[in-house]
Coordinates of C-alpha atoms in Angstrom, one line a residue:
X341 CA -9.8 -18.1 -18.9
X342 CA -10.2 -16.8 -15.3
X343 CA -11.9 -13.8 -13.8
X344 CA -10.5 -12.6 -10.4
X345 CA -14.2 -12.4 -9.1
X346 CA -14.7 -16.4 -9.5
X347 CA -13.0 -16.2 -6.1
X348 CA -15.7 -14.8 -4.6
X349 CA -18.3 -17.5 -6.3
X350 CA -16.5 -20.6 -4.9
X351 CA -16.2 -19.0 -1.4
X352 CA -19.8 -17.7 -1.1
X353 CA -20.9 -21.0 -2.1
X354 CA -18.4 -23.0 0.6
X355 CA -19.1 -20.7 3.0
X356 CA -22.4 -18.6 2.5
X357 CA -23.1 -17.6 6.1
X358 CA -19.8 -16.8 7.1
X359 CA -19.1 -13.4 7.9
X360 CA -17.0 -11.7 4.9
X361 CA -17.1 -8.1 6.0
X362 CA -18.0 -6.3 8.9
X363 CA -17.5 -2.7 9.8
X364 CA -18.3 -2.3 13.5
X365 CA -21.7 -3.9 14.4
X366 CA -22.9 -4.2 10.4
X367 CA -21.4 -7.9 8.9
X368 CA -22.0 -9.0 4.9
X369 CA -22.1 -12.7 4.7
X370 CA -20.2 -14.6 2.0
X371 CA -23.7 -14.8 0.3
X372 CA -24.6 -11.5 0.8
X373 CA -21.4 -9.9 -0.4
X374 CA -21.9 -12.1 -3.5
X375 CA -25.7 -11.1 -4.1
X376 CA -24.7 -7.2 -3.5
X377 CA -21.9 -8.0 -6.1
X378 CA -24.2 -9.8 -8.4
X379 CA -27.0 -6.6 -8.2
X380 CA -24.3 -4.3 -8.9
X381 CA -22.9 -6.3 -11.9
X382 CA -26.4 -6.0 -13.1
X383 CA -26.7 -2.1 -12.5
X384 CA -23.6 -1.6 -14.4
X385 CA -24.5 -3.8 -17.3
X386 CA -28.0 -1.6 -17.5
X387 CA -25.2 1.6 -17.8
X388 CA -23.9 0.5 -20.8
X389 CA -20.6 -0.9 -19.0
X390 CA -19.3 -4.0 -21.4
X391 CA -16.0 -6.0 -20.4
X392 CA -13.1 -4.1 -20.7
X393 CA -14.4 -0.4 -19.7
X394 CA -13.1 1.7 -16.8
X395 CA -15.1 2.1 -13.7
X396 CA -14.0 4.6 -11.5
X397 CA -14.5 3.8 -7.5
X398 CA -14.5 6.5 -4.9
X399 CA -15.0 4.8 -1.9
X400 CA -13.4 4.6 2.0
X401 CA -13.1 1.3 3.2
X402 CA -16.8 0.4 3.8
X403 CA -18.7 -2.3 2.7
X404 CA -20.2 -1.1 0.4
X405 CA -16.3 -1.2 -1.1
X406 CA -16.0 -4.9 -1.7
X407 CA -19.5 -5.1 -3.1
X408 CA -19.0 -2.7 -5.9
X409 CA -15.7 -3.9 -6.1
X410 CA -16.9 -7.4 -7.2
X411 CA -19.7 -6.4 -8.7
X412 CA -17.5 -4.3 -11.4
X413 CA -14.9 -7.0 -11.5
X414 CA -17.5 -9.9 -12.1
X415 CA -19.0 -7.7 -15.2
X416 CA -15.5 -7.7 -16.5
X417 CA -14.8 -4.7 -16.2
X418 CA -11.8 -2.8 -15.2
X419 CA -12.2 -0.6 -11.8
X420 CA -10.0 2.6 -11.0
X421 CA -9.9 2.9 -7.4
X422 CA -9.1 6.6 -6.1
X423 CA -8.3 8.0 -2.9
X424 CA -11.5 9.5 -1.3
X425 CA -9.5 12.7 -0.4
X426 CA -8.9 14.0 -4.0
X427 CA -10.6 16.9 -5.1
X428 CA -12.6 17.5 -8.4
X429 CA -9.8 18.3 -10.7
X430 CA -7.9 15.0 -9.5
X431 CA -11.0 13.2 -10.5
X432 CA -11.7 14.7 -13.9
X433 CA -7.7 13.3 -14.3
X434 CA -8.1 9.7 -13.1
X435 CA -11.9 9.6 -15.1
X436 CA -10.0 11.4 -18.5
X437 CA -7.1 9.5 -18.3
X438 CA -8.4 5.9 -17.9
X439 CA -11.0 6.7 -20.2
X440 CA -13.4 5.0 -17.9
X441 CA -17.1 5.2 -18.6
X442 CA -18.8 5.6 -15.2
X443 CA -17.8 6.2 -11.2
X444 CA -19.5 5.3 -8.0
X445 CA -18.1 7.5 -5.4
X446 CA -19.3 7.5 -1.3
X447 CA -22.1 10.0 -0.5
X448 CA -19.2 12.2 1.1
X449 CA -17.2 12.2 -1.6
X450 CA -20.0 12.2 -4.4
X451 CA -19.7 16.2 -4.7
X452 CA -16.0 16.2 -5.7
X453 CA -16.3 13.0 -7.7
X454 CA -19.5 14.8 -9.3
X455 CA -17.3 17.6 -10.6
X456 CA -15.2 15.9 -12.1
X457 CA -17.7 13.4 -13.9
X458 CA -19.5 16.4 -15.1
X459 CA -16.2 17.6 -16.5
X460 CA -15.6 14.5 -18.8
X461 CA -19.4 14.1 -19.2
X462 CA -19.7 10.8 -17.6
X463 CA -22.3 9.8 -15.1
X464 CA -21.4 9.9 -10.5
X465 CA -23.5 7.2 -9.2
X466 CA -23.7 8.2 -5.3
X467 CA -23.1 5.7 -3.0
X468 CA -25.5 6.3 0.1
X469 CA -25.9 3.0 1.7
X470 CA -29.8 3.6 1.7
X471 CA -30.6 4.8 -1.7
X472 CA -28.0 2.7 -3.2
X473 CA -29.5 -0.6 -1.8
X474 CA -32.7 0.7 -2.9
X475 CA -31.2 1.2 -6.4
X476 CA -29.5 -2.1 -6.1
X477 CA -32.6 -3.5 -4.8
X478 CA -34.6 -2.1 -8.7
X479 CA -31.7 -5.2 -10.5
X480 CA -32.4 -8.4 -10.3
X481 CA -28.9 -10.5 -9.5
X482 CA -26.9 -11.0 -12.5
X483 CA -25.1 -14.5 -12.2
X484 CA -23.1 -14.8 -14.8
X485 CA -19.5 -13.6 -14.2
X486 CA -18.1 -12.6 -17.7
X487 CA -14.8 -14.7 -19.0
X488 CA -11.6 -13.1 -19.2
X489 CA -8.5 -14.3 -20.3
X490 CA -6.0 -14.0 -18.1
X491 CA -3.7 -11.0 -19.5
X492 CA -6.9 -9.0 -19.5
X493 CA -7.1 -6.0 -16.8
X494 CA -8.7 -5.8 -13.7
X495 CA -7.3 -3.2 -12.0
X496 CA -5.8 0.3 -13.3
X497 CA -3.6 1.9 -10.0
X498 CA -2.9 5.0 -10.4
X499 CA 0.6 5.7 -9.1
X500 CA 1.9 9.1 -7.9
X501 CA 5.4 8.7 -8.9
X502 CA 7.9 12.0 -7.8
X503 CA 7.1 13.9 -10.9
X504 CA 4.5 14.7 -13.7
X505 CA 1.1 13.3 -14.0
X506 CA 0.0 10.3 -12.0
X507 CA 0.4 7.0 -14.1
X508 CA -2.0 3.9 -14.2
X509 CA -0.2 0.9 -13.9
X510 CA -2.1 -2.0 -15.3
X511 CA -2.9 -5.1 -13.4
X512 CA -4.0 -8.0 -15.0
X513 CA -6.4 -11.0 -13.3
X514 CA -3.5 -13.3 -13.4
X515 CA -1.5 -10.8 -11.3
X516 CA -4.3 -10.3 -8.9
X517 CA -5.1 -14.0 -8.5
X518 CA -1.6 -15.2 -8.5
X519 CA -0.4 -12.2 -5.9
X520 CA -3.3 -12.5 -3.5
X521 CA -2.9 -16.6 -3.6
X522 CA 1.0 -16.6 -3.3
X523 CA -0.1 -13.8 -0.1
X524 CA -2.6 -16.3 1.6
X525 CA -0.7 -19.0 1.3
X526 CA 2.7 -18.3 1.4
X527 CA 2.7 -15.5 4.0
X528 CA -0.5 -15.1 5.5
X529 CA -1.0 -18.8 6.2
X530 CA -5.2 -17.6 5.9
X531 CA -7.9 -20.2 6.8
X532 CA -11.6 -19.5 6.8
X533 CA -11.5 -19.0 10.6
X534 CA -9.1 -16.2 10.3
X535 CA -10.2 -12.5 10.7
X536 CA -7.6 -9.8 8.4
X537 CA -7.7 -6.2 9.8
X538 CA -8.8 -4.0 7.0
X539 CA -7.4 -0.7 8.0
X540 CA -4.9 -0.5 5.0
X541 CA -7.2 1.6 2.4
X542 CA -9.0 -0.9 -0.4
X543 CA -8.6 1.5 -3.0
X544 CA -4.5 1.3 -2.4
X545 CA -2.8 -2.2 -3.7
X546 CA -1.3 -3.5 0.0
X547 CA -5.2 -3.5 1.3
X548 CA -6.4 -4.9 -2.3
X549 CA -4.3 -7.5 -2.5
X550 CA -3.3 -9.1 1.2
X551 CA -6.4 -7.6 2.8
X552 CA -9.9 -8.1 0.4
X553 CA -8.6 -10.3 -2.4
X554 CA -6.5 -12.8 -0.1
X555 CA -9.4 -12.9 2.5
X556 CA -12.3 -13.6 -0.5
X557 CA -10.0 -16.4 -1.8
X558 CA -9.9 -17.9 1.4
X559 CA -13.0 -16.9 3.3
X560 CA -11.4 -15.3 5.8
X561 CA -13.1 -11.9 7.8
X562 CA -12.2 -8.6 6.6
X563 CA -13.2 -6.0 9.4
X564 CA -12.6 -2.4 8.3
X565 CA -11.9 0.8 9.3
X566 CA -12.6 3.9 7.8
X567 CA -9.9 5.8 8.2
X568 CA -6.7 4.8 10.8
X569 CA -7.2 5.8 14.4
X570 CA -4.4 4.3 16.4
X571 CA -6.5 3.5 19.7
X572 CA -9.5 2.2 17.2
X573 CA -7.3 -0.5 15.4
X574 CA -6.3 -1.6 19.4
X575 CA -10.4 -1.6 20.4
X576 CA -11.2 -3.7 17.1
X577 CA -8.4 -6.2 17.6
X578 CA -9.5 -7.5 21.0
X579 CA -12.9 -6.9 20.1
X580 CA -12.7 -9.3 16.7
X581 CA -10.1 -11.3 17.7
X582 CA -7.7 -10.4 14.8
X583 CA -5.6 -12.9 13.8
X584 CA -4.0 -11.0 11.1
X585 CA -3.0 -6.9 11.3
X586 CA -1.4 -6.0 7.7
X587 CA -0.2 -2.4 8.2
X588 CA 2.5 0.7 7.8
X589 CA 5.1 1.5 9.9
X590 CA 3.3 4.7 10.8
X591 CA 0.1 2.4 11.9
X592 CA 2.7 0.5 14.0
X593 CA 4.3 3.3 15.6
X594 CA 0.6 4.5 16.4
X595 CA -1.0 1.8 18.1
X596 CA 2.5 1.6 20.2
X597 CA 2.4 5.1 21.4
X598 CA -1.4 4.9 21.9
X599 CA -3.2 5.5 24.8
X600 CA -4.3 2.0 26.4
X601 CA -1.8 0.7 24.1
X602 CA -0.3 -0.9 27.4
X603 CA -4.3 -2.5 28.8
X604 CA -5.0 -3.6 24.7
X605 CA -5.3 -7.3 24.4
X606 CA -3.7 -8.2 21.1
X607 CA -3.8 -12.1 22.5
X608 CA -5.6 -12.9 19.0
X609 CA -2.8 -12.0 17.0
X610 CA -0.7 -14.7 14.8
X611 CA 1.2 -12.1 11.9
X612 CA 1.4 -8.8 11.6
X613 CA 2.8 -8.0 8.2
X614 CA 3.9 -4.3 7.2
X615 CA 5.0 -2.8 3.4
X616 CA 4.7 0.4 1.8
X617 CA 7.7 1.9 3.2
X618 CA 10.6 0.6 5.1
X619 CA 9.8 0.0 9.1
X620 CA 12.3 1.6 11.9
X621 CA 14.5 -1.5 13.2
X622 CA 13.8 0.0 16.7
X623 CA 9.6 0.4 16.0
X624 CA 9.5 -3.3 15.2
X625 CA 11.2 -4.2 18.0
X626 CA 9.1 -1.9 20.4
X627 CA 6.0 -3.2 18.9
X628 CA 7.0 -7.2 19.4
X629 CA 8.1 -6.6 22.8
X630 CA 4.9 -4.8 23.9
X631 CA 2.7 -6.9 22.4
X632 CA 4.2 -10.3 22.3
X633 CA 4.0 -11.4 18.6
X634 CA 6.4 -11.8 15.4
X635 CA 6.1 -8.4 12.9
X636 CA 7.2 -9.9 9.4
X637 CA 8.5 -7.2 6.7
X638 CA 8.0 -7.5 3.2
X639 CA 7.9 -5.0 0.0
X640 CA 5.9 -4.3 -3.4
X641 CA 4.3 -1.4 -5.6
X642 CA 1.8 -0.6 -7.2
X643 CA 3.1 -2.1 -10.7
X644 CA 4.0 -6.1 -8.7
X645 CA 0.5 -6.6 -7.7
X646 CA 2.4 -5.8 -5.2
X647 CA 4.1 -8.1 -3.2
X648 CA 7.2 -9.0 -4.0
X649 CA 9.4 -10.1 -1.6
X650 CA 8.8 -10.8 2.5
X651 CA 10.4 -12.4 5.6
X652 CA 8.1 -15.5 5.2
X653 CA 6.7 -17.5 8.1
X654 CA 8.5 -20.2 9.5
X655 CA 12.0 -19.1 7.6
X656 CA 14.6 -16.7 9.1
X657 CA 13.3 -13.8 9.7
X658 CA 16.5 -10.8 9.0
X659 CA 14.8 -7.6 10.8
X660 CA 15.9 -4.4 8.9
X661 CA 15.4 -6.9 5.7
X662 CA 12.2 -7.2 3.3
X663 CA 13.6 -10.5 2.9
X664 CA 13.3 -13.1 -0.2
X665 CA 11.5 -13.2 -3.5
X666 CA 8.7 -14.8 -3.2
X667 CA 7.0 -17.8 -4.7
X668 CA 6.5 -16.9 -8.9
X669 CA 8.7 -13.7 -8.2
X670 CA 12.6 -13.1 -9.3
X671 CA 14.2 -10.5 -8.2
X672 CA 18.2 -9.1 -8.7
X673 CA 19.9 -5.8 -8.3
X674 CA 21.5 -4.5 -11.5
X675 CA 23.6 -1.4 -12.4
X676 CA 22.5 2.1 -14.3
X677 CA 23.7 -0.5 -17.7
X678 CA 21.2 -3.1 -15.6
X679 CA 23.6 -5.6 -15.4
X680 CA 23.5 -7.5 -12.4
X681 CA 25.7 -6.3 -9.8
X682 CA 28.3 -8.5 -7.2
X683 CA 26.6 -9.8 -4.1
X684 CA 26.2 -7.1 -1.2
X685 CA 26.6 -4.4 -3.4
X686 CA 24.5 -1.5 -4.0
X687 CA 22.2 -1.1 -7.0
X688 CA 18.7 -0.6 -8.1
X689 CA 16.0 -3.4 -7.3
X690 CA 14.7 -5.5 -10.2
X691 CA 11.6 -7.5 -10.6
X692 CA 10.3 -10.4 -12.6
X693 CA 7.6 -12.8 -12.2
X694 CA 3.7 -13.4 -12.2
X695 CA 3.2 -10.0 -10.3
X696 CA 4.5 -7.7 -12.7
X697 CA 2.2 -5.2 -14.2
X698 CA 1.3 -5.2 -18.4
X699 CA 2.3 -2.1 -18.5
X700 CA 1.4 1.8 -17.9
X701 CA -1.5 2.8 -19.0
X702 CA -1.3 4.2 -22.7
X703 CA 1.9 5.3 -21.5
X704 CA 4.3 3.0 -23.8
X705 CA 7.6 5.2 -23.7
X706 CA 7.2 4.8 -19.6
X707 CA 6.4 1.0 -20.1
X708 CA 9.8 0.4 -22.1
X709 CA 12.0 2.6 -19.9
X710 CA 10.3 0.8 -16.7
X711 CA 10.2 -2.9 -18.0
X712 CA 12.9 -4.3 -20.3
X713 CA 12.8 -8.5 -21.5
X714 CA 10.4 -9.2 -18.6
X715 CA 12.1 -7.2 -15.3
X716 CA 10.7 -3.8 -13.8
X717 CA 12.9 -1.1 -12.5
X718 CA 11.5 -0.5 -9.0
X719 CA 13.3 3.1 -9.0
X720 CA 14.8 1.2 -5.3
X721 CA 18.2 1.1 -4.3
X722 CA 18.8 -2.0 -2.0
X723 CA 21.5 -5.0 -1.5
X724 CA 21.3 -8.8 -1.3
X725 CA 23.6 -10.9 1.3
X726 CA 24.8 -14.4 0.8
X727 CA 21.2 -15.9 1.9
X728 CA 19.0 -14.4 -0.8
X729 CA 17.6 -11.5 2.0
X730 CA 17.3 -8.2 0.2
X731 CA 17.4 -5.1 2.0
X732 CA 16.4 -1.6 1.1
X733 CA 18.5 1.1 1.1
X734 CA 16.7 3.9 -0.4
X735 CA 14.3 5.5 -3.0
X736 CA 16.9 6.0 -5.9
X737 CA 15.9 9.7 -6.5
X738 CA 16.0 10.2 -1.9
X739 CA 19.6 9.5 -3.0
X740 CA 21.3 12.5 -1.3
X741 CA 24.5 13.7 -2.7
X742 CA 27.2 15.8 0.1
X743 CA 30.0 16.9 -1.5
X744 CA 30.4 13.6 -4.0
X745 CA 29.5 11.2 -1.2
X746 CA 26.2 8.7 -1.4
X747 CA 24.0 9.6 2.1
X748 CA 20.7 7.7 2.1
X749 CA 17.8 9.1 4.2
X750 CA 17.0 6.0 5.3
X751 CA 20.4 5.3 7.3
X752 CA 19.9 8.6 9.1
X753 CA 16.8 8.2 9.6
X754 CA 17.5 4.7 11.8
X755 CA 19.7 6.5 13.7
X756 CA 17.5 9.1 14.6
X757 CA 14.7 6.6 15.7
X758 CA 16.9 5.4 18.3
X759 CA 16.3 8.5 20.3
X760 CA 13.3 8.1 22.8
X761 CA 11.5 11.0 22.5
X762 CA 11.1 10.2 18.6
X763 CA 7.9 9.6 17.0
X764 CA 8.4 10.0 12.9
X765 CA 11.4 11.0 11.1
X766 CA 11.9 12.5 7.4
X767 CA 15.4 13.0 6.1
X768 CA 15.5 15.1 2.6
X769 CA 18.7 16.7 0.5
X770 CA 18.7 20.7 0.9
X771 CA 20.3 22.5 -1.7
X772 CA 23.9 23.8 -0.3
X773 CA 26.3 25.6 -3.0
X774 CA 29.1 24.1 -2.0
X775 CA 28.4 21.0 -0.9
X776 CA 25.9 20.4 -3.7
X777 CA 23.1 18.9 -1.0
X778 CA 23.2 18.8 2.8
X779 CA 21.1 16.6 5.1
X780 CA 18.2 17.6 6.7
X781 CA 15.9 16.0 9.3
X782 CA 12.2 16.8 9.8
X783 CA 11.5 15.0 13.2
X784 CA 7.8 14.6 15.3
X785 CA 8.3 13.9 18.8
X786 CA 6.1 11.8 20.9
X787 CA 3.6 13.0 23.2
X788 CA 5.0 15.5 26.0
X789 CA 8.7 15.2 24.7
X790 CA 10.5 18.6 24.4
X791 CA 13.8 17.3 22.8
X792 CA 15.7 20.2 20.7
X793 CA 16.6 19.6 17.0
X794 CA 20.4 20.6 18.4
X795 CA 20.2 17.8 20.9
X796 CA 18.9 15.2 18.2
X797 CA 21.8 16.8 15.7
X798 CA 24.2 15.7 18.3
X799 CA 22.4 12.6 19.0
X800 CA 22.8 11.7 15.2
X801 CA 26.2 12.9 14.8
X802 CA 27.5 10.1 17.8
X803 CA 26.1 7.2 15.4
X804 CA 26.7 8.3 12.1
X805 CA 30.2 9.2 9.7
X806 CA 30.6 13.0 9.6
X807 CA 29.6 13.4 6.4
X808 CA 25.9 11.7 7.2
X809 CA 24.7 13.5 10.3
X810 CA 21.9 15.7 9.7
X811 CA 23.3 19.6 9.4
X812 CA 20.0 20.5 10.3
X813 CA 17.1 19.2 12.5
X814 CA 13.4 20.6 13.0
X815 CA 10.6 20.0 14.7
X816 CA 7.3 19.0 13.3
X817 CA 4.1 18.4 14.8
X818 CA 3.5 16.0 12.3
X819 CA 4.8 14.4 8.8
X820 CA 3.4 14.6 5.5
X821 CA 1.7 11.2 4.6
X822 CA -0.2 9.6 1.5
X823 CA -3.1 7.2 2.0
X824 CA -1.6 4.4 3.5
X825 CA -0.1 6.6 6.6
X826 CA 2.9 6.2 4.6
X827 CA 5.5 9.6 5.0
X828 CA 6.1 11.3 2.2
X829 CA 9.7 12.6 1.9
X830 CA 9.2 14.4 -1.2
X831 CA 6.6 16.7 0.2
X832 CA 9.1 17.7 3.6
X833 CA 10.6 20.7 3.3
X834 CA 13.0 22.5 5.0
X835 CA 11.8 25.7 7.2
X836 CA 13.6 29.0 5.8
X837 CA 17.2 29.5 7.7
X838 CA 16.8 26.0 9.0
X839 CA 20.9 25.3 7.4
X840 CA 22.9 27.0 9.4
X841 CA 26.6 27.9 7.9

């Protein structure tokens, strides 16, 4: 029996006055994160909420975040984090769907998470840092942290998938222990002296996982910030001493093209970790060589807790790679029969281990297509070399098809990066009648560049076979992105006439 909030209990009473959050000049000791918690477990219990019941969190990354965070997890309950940015009728989805029986949502955000509350008749607790510690301050602190066996859920991440309804993939407390322990130990290397940047988004797994749950375990400091702002995270490095920045590729190729990016003193730094989506070989090595430290790639979802694999400290570190399975993790790339394919070949990513989801949320014909005796389908297309190093080729459904051969946005994309005057890339499959898909580039240039998409078409079309080279290239001001600053290909679309026959 283990709840994923006993964590917090042992660290707040190793470490009570250390710092365990701070956003700016306001800090939560272990001991006051843990009383906030405790308060909150006791407002929830007063709700009616009983262990096993959905509680829907609307929250930036505050501090207010962890507190109602633990605070739900310690009454055994199961929390539903949302984005902040959804609207009402996302809401009433997330709140319908999990079935859950209350929300607590930001004061900015309490109007849309209100509408949707109302909708399915369920109560919006508003979160206003001074009425809500006045309302915390009315419940007395509830100690007891409810048992839970380890298979029970902690977590229900809603995953946005390429098509239909959203899905909530459920996390249990043994994969949210297990993942953020393997994460501190094995990757992070976290002590009690370390302090984690918290700009990856709490309510997203990558910031759950590496960035609250790994720095509660080990008593790290979390500092936050609200939303990403490239020359922010630079200020709140030096000004912490970070010894720990866990971020996108976007966030790296921010703070690298930032102003004072070249006056930032990033002395403090000891690992920089990125996920979410595969980082530009030529960012990564930008970003090292400006700021003088080691970036180490790794890879998850939602539904693995979610790391899964990493270039790990102290091994060989492959860049390009998201390197080996990590401790309590298998992994193997199998064919469409998913049978394991021959080393170096192509096929779709496979996971087994500690950090793999129960399941999908009421959703049992998506379970058994996803997860078959024990492995999940990632929906990734990747290789493995002779070393046990796994590299990502692409989404499986980015997969674009010209004229019967396999181009995969990533590749083009790499190539494209190499050009100095570019920021962010997207490659996406337009429909061509002859060719059945043609390649298309949606590029963002940095700062005063005025490169043309013709001189970036030609740019691509030195590096890459003929039948890979983008057929057309525009320019963006900016890319598409989801919550974690990661892009989102399958929003891009291509601007009217932009194939030229």
């Amino acid at each position: 029996m283990s709840n994923l909030a006993d964590n917090l209990t042992r660290t707040a009473q190793d470490h009570p006055d250390r710092p365990a959050v701070r956003l700016d000049e306001h800090v939560l000791t272990y001991a006051e994160l843990q009383e906030g918690a405790q308060r909150v477990a006791a407002l929830l219990k007063d709700k009616g909420v009983e262990p096993g019941d959905r509680v829907g969190l609307v929250l930036p990354n505050v501090p207010a975040f962890p507190v109602v965070f633990y605070g739900a997890v310690q009454a055994g309950a199961v929390v539903v984090p949302m984005n902040p940015l959804l609207k009402g009728r996302e809401v009433e989805y997330y709140l319908k769907d999990s079935g859950a029986k209350v929300v607590l949502a930001w004061k900015d955000m309490a109007e849309e998470a209100g509408k949707g509350a109302e909708a399915v008749g369920i109560e919006c607790i508003s979160v206003d840092p001074a009425d809500f510690e006045e309302l915390l301050g009315a419940h007395e602190p509830d100690t007891e942290v409810v048992e839970r066996d380890d298979e029970d859920l902690v977590v229900l991440l809603y995953t946005s998938g390429t098509t239909g309804q959203p899905k909530g993939a459920s996390l249990t407390h043994h994969n949210m222990m297990t993942n953020a322990a393997t994460s501190a130990e094995t990757l992070l290397e976290l002590g009690e002296e370390d302090v984690v940047m918290g700009c990856l988004p709490l309510f997203h797994v990558f910031g759950l996982t590496c960035g609250l749950n790994a720095s509660v375990l080990t008593g790290a400091c979390l500092t936050l910030i609200p939303r990403f702002d490239a020359a922010k995270a630079l200020e709140v490095v030096g000004r912490d001493r970070v010894t720990v920045f866990e971020g996108v590729p976007t966030m790296y190729a921010g703070m690298l093209h930032a102003d004072g990016a070249a006056d930032a003193d990033m002395s403090s730094l000891r690992t920089c970790i990125s996920g979410g989506s595969a980082m530009p070989v030529e960012v990564m090595k930008k970003f090292e060589e400006t700021f003088g430290c080691d970036v180490l790639e790794g890879y998850g979802l939602s539904e693995t807790s979610p790391v899964a694999s990493f270039n790990q400290p102290g091994q060989e570190r492959k860049p390009g790679s998201i390197g080996t399975a990590l401790r309590g993790v298998e992994m193997k790339i199998v064919d469409d029969d998913r049978k394991e394919v021959e080393q170096g070949e192509v096929g779709e990513i496979a996971i087994k281990g500690e950090n793999v989801m129960r399941g999908y949320w009421e959703r049992d014909d998506a379970t058994e297509e996803a997860i078959q005796d024990g492995w999940f389908l990632s929906g990734d297309l990747g290789k493995v070399d002779e070393d046990g190093y796994y590299f990502i080729v692409d989404r499986k459904k980015s997969l674009i098809i010209r004229g019967g051969y396999n181009v995969y946005p990533r590749e083009v994309e790499e190539a494209l990066y190499e050009h100095d005057d570019v920021a962010e890339v997207a490659v996406i499959g337009i429909p061509d009648d002859d060719l059945g898909e043609e390649v298309g580039a949606a590029v963002a240039l940095k700062g005063d560049a005025s490169v043309s998409g013709e001189d970036l078409q030609a740019f691509a079309k030195e590096r890459l076979a003929a039948y890979k080279y983008p057929r057309a290239v525009w320019i963006v001001d900016e890319l598409p992105k989801g919550p974690t600053g990661k892009i989102l290909r399958r929003e891009v679309e291509a601007p009217e006439g932009a194939l030229q026959k």
